[in-house]
Amino acid sequence: MRGKTPVAATVVAALAGVAAAGWPAVAGTGGPSGPTMRAQLAAVLADQEWPRPAPGSWTPPKPAVDGLPTVISKIDTTDKVVFLTMDDGYEYDSDFVALVRKEHVPYMTFLTSTYIHGEAQYFWALRNAGSVMENHTIDHPNMPTLSPEAQKRQICESSDAIAAQFGRRPEIFRPPFGAYNTATRQAAKECGIKSVLLWTAEFYNGTTGPGVGFNGFARADGGKGFKPGDIILMHYRKGLAGEFATMLGWIRQAGFRPAAVQNYLPRSLGGTAPDAPAAPKG
Ligand SMILES: [Zn+2]
């Protein structure tokens, strides 16, 4: 397969191998599974391009003054966009993959890395359909109850696992339950995290939310409906395809659209938007 074989053919063969045997077989440092192959695969499986916000339509979040990862809970924009985020990863629904592919919806996964085991192909499919894979610890502890060392292990080892599987090290962290302290942010920084992303509203898909019932929707500010720049929390739960379709219906009915939150975050905070020229070094 070396020598005259075109790169594309080699990659296709490798992809067939991935599909048959699972991505973990590609791990390694030399030979056909080494860095060159990984670079080729990364190019073929390049992240999707999503519409970017017009200059002046939004205010990029700023680095925190203390030099630790900024905590972001909303995006300041005039666009009628909302940002879908999906946490954990312990339910697997092929209809959901099909829906994301068909509707071409960008969203962000905060993956609890223990759930990758045995299911890497599911998350690969979603990564290629529209999801960025970011960090939600190894096994979902309440971070402020842990020592700084234990917090660091939760974030660094989760990022290691996600990077090994999906070829990109997470730069955005979401703490389980939204609970964090300064040690969490310090640990996150040491693991290469650039921002902490929270949320403005939760869709209690597949479960019951306080005061909003089964499949209820609740804004953190107590209001109703969507506001421009909302970050919406959902979870990988049973019945996800139907629940996601419901959410997409609500968004469209309200005249909004889902957008890719990474395009609204500057690179210094783990996103893809350019940094402001005068931004201080963080
Ligand atoms: Zn969670």
Short mmCIF file of C-alpha atoms and ligand atoms in Angstrom, two decimals:
data_model
loop_
_atom_site.label_atom_id
_atom_site.label_comp_id
_atom_site.label_asym_id
_atom_site.label_seq_id
_atom_site.Cartn_x
_atom_site.Cartn_y
_atom_site.Cartn_z
CA MET A 1 0.00 0.00 0.00
CA ARG A 2 3.05 2.26 0.03
CA GLY A 3 5.08 3.70 -2.82
CA LYS A 4 2.90 4.42 -5.84
CA THR A 5 -0.42 4.16 -4.05
CA PRO A 6 -2.04 7.60 -4.06
CA VAL A 7 -2.46 9.16 -0.65
CA ALA A 8 -6.22 9.31 -1.11
CA ALA A 9 -6.46 5.57 -1.71
CA THR A 10 -4.35 4.89 1.35
CA VAL A 11 -6.60 7.09 3.43
CA VAL A 12 -9.73 5.45 2.11
CA ALA A 13 -8.29 2.04 2.98
CA ALA A 14 -7.41 3.30 6.42
CA LEU A 15 -10.89 4.67 6.90
CA ALA A 16 -12.38 1.33 5.96
CA GLY A 17 -10.14 -0.16 8.61
CA VAL A 18 -11.35 2.39 11.11
CA ALA A 19 -14.95 1.57 10.34
CA ALA A 20 -14.34 -2.14 10.70
CA ALA A 21 -12.08 -2.19 13.71
CA GLY A 22 -12.69 1.03 15.60
CA TRP A 23 -10.53 4.10 15.81
CA PRO A 24 -8.37 2.98 18.76
CA ALA A 25 -6.39 0.74 16.38
CA VAL A 26 -4.93 3.91 14.85
CA ALA A 27 -3.20 4.92 18.10
CA GLY A 28 0.57 4.62 17.96
CA THR A 29 3.71 6.54 17.16
CA GLY A 30 5.25 4.83 14.13
CA GLY A 31 4.57 2.93 10.93
CA PRO A 32 1.30 3.19 8.99
CA SER A 33 -0.55 4.18 12.16
CA GLY A 34 1.92 6.90 13.01
CA PRO A 35 1.80 10.69 12.89
CA THR A 36 1.78 10.87 9.07
CA MET A 37 -1.31 8.71 8.83
CA ARG A 38 -2.96 10.65 11.61
CA ALA A 39 -2.29 13.91 9.79
CA GLN A 40 -3.79 12.47 6.59
CA LEU A 41 -6.86 11.26 8.43
CA ALA A 42 -7.26 14.60 10.17
CA ALA A 43 -7.18 16.35 6.79
CA VAL A 44 -9.81 14.03 5.30
CA LEU A 45 -11.99 14.34 8.38
CA ALA A 46 -11.50 18.09 8.70
CA ASP A 47 -13.95 19.91 10.89
CA GLN A 48 -17.08 21.19 9.23
CA GLU A 49 -17.30 24.82 8.27
CA TRP A 50 -20.30 26.63 9.74
CA PRO A 51 -21.55 30.15 8.99
CA ARG A 52 -19.52 32.75 10.84
CA PRO A 53 -21.04 35.81 12.50
CA ALA A 54 -20.79 39.08 10.60
CA PRO A 55 -18.17 41.46 12.00
CA GLY A 56 -19.79 43.81 14.49
CA SER A 57 -22.80 41.54 15.10
CA TRP A 58 -21.35 40.12 18.30
CA THR A 59 -18.94 40.92 21.08
CA PRO A 60 -16.40 38.14 21.59
CA PRO A 61 -15.95 37.10 25.23
CA LYS A 62 -12.78 38.45 26.79
CA PRO A 63 -9.97 36.67 28.61
CA ALA A 64 -10.31 36.65 32.39
CA VAL A 65 -8.19 39.25 34.19
CA ASP A 66 -6.71 36.61 36.52
CA GLY A 67 -5.18 34.71 33.59
CA LEU A 68 -7.21 31.54 34.25
CA PRO A 69 -9.74 30.17 31.73
CA THR A 70 -12.63 32.61 31.29
CA VAL A 71 -16.06 31.45 32.45
CA ILE A 72 -18.60 32.07 29.68
CA SER A 73 -22.32 31.66 30.21
CA LYS A 74 -23.75 33.61 27.27
CA ILE A 75 -22.68 35.05 23.95
CA ASP A 76 -23.40 38.72 23.39
CA THR A 77 -24.89 38.90 19.88
CA THR A 78 -27.66 40.61 17.97
CA ASP A 79 -28.13 37.56 15.70
CA LYS A 80 -31.14 35.37 16.33
CA VAL A 81 -28.93 32.39 17.03
CA VAL A 82 -28.77 29.87 19.85
CA PHE A 83 -25.97 27.43 20.62
CA LEU A 84 -26.81 23.79 21.25
CA THR A 85 -24.60 21.85 23.63
CA MET A 86 -24.91 18.16 24.54
CA ASP A 87 -23.40 16.73 27.73
CA ASP A 88 -22.26 13.35 29.09
CA GLY A 89 -22.65 10.63 26.40
CA TYR A 90 -24.16 7.53 27.93
CA GLU A 91 -26.99 6.96 25.42
CA TYR A 92 -26.39 5.98 21.82
CA ASP A 93 -29.06 6.65 19.20
CA SER A 94 -28.35 6.11 15.51
CA ASP A 95 -31.52 8.02 14.58
CA PHE A 96 -29.94 11.05 16.27
CA VAL A 97 -26.83 10.71 14.09
CA ALA A 98 -29.07 10.52 11.02
CA LEU A 99 -31.01 13.61 12.10
CA VAL A 100 -27.89 15.72 12.73
CA ARG A 101 -26.57 14.69 9.31
CA LYS A 102 -29.86 15.37 7.53
CA GLU A 103 -30.57 18.71 9.20
CA HIS A 104 -26.89 19.77 9.18
CA VAL A 105 -26.90 21.15 12.68
CA PRO A 106 -23.79 22.40 14.48
CA TYR A 107 -23.53 21.66 18.18
CA MET A 108 -20.91 21.11 20.86
CA THR A 109 -20.45 17.90 22.84
CA PHE A 110 -19.08 17.98 26.37
CA LEU A 111 -17.98 14.39 26.59
CA THR A 112 -17.53 12.48 29.81
CA SER A 113 -14.61 10.48 28.51
CA THR A 114 -15.44 7.19 30.22
CA TYR A 115 -18.36 6.90 27.80
CA ILE A 116 -16.03 6.75 24.79
CA HIS A 117 -15.10 3.16 25.63
CA GLY A 118 -16.69 0.84 23.11
CA GLU A 119 -18.68 3.68 21.54
CA ALA A 120 -15.97 5.72 19.83
CA GLN A 121 -17.54 5.19 16.40
CA TYR A 122 -20.80 6.76 17.57
CA PHE A 123 -19.00 9.94 18.61
CA TRP A 124 -16.89 9.84 15.45
CA ALA A 125 -20.08 9.85 13.42
CA LEU A 126 -21.36 12.83 15.40
CA ARG A 127 -18.05 14.62 15.20
CA ASN A 128 -18.20 14.33 11.43
CA ALA A 129 -21.87 15.28 11.32
CA GLY A 130 -21.52 18.51 13.26
CA SER A 131 -20.19 18.25 16.80
CA VAL A 132 -16.98 19.53 18.31
CA MET A 133 -15.76 17.27 21.13
CA GLU A 134 -14.92 19.14 24.31
CA ASN A 135 -14.17 18.17 27.92
CA HIS A 136 -16.64 17.14 30.65
CA THR A 137 -14.22 15.19 32.95
CA ILE A 138 -13.54 11.46 33.07
CA ASP A 139 -16.50 10.33 35.18
CA HIS A 140 -18.54 13.36 36.19
CA PRO A 141 -17.57 14.24 39.78
CA ASN A 142 -18.63 17.37 41.64
CA MET A 143 -15.32 19.16 41.06
CA PRO A 144 -15.15 21.51 44.08
CA THR A 145 -15.33 18.47 46.39
CA LEU A 146 -12.05 17.12 44.93
CA SER A 147 -8.44 18.05 45.72
CA PRO A 148 -6.65 20.21 43.14
CA GLU A 149 -4.64 17.13 42.05
CA ALA A 150 -7.79 15.04 41.57
CA GLN A 151 -9.44 17.86 39.63
CA LYS A 152 -6.40 18.08 37.36
CA ARG A 153 -6.52 14.33 36.72
CA GLN A 154 -10.23 14.57 35.80
CA ILE A 155 -9.58 17.26 33.22
CA CYS A 156 -6.17 16.26 31.82
CA GLU A 157 -6.93 12.56 31.44
CA SER A 158 -10.27 13.29 29.81
CA SER A 159 -8.52 15.61 27.33
CA ASP A 160 -5.89 12.92 26.70
CA ALA A 161 -8.58 10.37 25.88
CA ILE A 162 -10.53 12.74 23.64
CA ALA A 163 -7.37 13.84 21.82
CA ALA A 164 -6.31 10.22 21.27
CA GLN A 165 -9.73 9.35 19.84
CA PHE A 166 -10.68 12.40 17.84
CA GLY A 167 -7.35 13.98 16.91
CA ARG A 168 -7.92 17.32 18.62
CA ARG A 169 -7.25 18.22 22.25
CA PRO A 170 -10.20 19.94 23.92
CA GLU A 171 -9.76 23.62 24.77
CA ILE A 172 -13.17 24.20 26.33
CA PHE A 173 -14.33 22.67 29.60
CA ARG A 174 -17.76 22.30 31.15
CA PRO A 175 -17.76 21.29 34.82
CA PRO A 176 -20.38 18.68 35.83
CA PHE A 177 -23.41 20.41 37.40
CA GLY A 178 -21.81 23.74 36.44
CA ALA A 179 -19.88 23.49 39.73
CA TYR A 180 -16.32 24.82 39.87
CA ASN A 181 -13.90 26.74 42.07
CA THR A 182 -10.59 28.48 41.49
CA ALA A 183 -8.74 25.15 41.71
CA THR A 184 -10.93 23.88 38.86
CA ARG A 185 -9.94 26.79 36.64
CA GLN A 186 -6.28 26.40 37.62
CA ALA A 187 -6.39 22.67 36.82
CA ALA A 188 -8.18 23.40 33.55
CA LYS A 189 -5.47 25.85 32.54
CA GLU A 190 -2.73 23.31 33.31
CA CYS A 191 -4.54 20.82 31.04
CA GLY A 192 -4.65 23.24 28.09
CA ILE A 193 -8.22 24.46 28.59
CA LYS A 194 -8.83 28.04 27.49
CA SER A 195 -12.40 28.69 28.61
CA VAL A 196 -15.19 27.25 30.75
CA LEU A 197 -18.56 27.21 28.99
CA LEU A 198 -21.76 27.20 31.06
CA TRP A 199 -25.30 27.77 29.76
CA THR A 200 -28.27 30.15 29.84
CA ALA A 201 -31.08 27.61 29.42
CA GLU A 202 -31.67 23.89 29.80
CA PHE A 203 -33.87 21.61 27.74
CA TYR A 204 -34.63 18.76 30.14
CA ASN A 205 -34.81 16.32 27.25
CA GLY A 206 -35.81 12.83 28.31
CA THR A 207 -36.16 13.86 31.94
CA THR A 208 -38.14 16.06 34.30
CA GLY A 209 -36.93 19.55 35.17
CA PRO A 210 -37.85 21.48 38.30
CA GLY A 211 -41.15 23.25 37.65
CA VAL A 212 -41.13 22.55 33.90
CA GLY A 213 -42.08 18.87 33.73
CA PHE A 214 -40.92 16.15 31.36
CA ASN A 215 -39.07 17.50 28.30
CA GLY A 216 -39.40 20.97 29.86
CA PHE A 217 -37.38 24.04 28.92
CA ALA A 218 -36.09 26.41 31.60
CA ARG A 219 -34.12 29.63 31.30
CA ALA A 220 -31.60 30.37 34.04
CA ASP A 221 -32.95 33.95 34.18
CA GLY A 222 -36.50 32.69 34.75
CA GLY A 223 -37.79 34.11 31.46
CA LYS A 224 -39.46 32.31 28.59
CA GLY A 225 -38.41 31.35 25.06
CA PHE A 226 -35.07 32.08 23.41
CA LYS A 227 -32.83 35.13 23.51
CA PRO A 228 -30.03 35.87 21.02
CA GLY A 229 -26.83 34.12 22.10
CA ASP A 230 -28.47 31.58 24.39
CA ILE A 231 -26.35 28.56 25.22
CA ILE A 232 -28.72 25.61 25.56
CA LEU A 233 -27.85 22.57 27.65
CA MET A 234 -29.11 19.15 26.58
CA HIS A 235 -27.96 15.62 27.41
CA TYR A 236 -27.34 12.38 25.56
CA ARG A 237 -30.44 10.59 26.84
CA LYS A 238 -32.94 8.02 25.63
CA GLY A 239 -35.15 9.28 22.80
CA LEU A 240 -32.63 11.90 21.74
CA ALA A 241 -33.58 11.98 18.05
CA GLY A 242 -37.19 12.93 18.82
CA GLU A 243 -36.15 15.38 21.52
CA PHE A 244 -33.63 17.05 19.22
CA ALA A 245 -36.28 17.35 16.50
CA THR A 246 -38.56 19.02 19.06
CA MET A 247 -35.84 21.51 19.98
CA LEU A 248 -35.09 22.30 16.33
CA GLY A 249 -38.81 22.90 15.80
CA TRP A 250 -38.98 25.32 18.73
CA ILE A 251 -35.89 27.19 17.51
CA ARG A 252 -37.26 27.61 13.99
CA GLN A 253 -40.74 28.52 15.17
CA ALA A 254 -39.21 31.37 17.19
CA GLY A 255 -37.32 32.62 14.14
CA PHE A 256 -33.92 31.56 15.49
CA ARG A 257 -31.33 29.17 14.10
CA PRO A 258 -28.66 26.96 15.71
CA ALA A 259 -25.13 28.30 15.21
CA ALA A 260 -21.65 27.01 16.01
CA VAL A 261 -20.55 28.51 19.32
CA GLN A 262 -16.87 27.96 18.48
CA ASN A 263 -17.20 30.55 15.70
CA TYR A 264 -18.23 33.13 18.32
CA LEU A 265 -15.25 32.44 20.60
CA PRO A 266 -11.80 33.85 19.81
CA ARG A 267 -8.92 31.42 19.37
CA SER A 268 -7.42 32.48 22.69
CA LEU A 269 -10.58 31.10 24.35
CA GLY A 270 -10.68 27.83 22.40
CA GLY A 271 -12.80 29.01 19.48
CA THR A 272 -12.11 29.77 15.82
CA ALA A 273 -12.77 33.53 15.68
CA PRO A 274 -9.80 35.86 15.33
CA ASP A 275 -8.56 37.50 18.49
CA ALA A 276 -8.98 41.25 18.81
CA PRO A 277 -5.66 42.86 17.79
CA ALA A 278 -5.37 44.72 21.09
CA ALA A 279 -6.28 41.75 23.30
CA PRO A 280 -3.87 41.41 26.21
CA LYS A 281 -1.84 38.23 26.39
CA GLY A 282 -3.56 35.71 28.63
ZN ZN B 1 -22.94 16.32 32.82
#
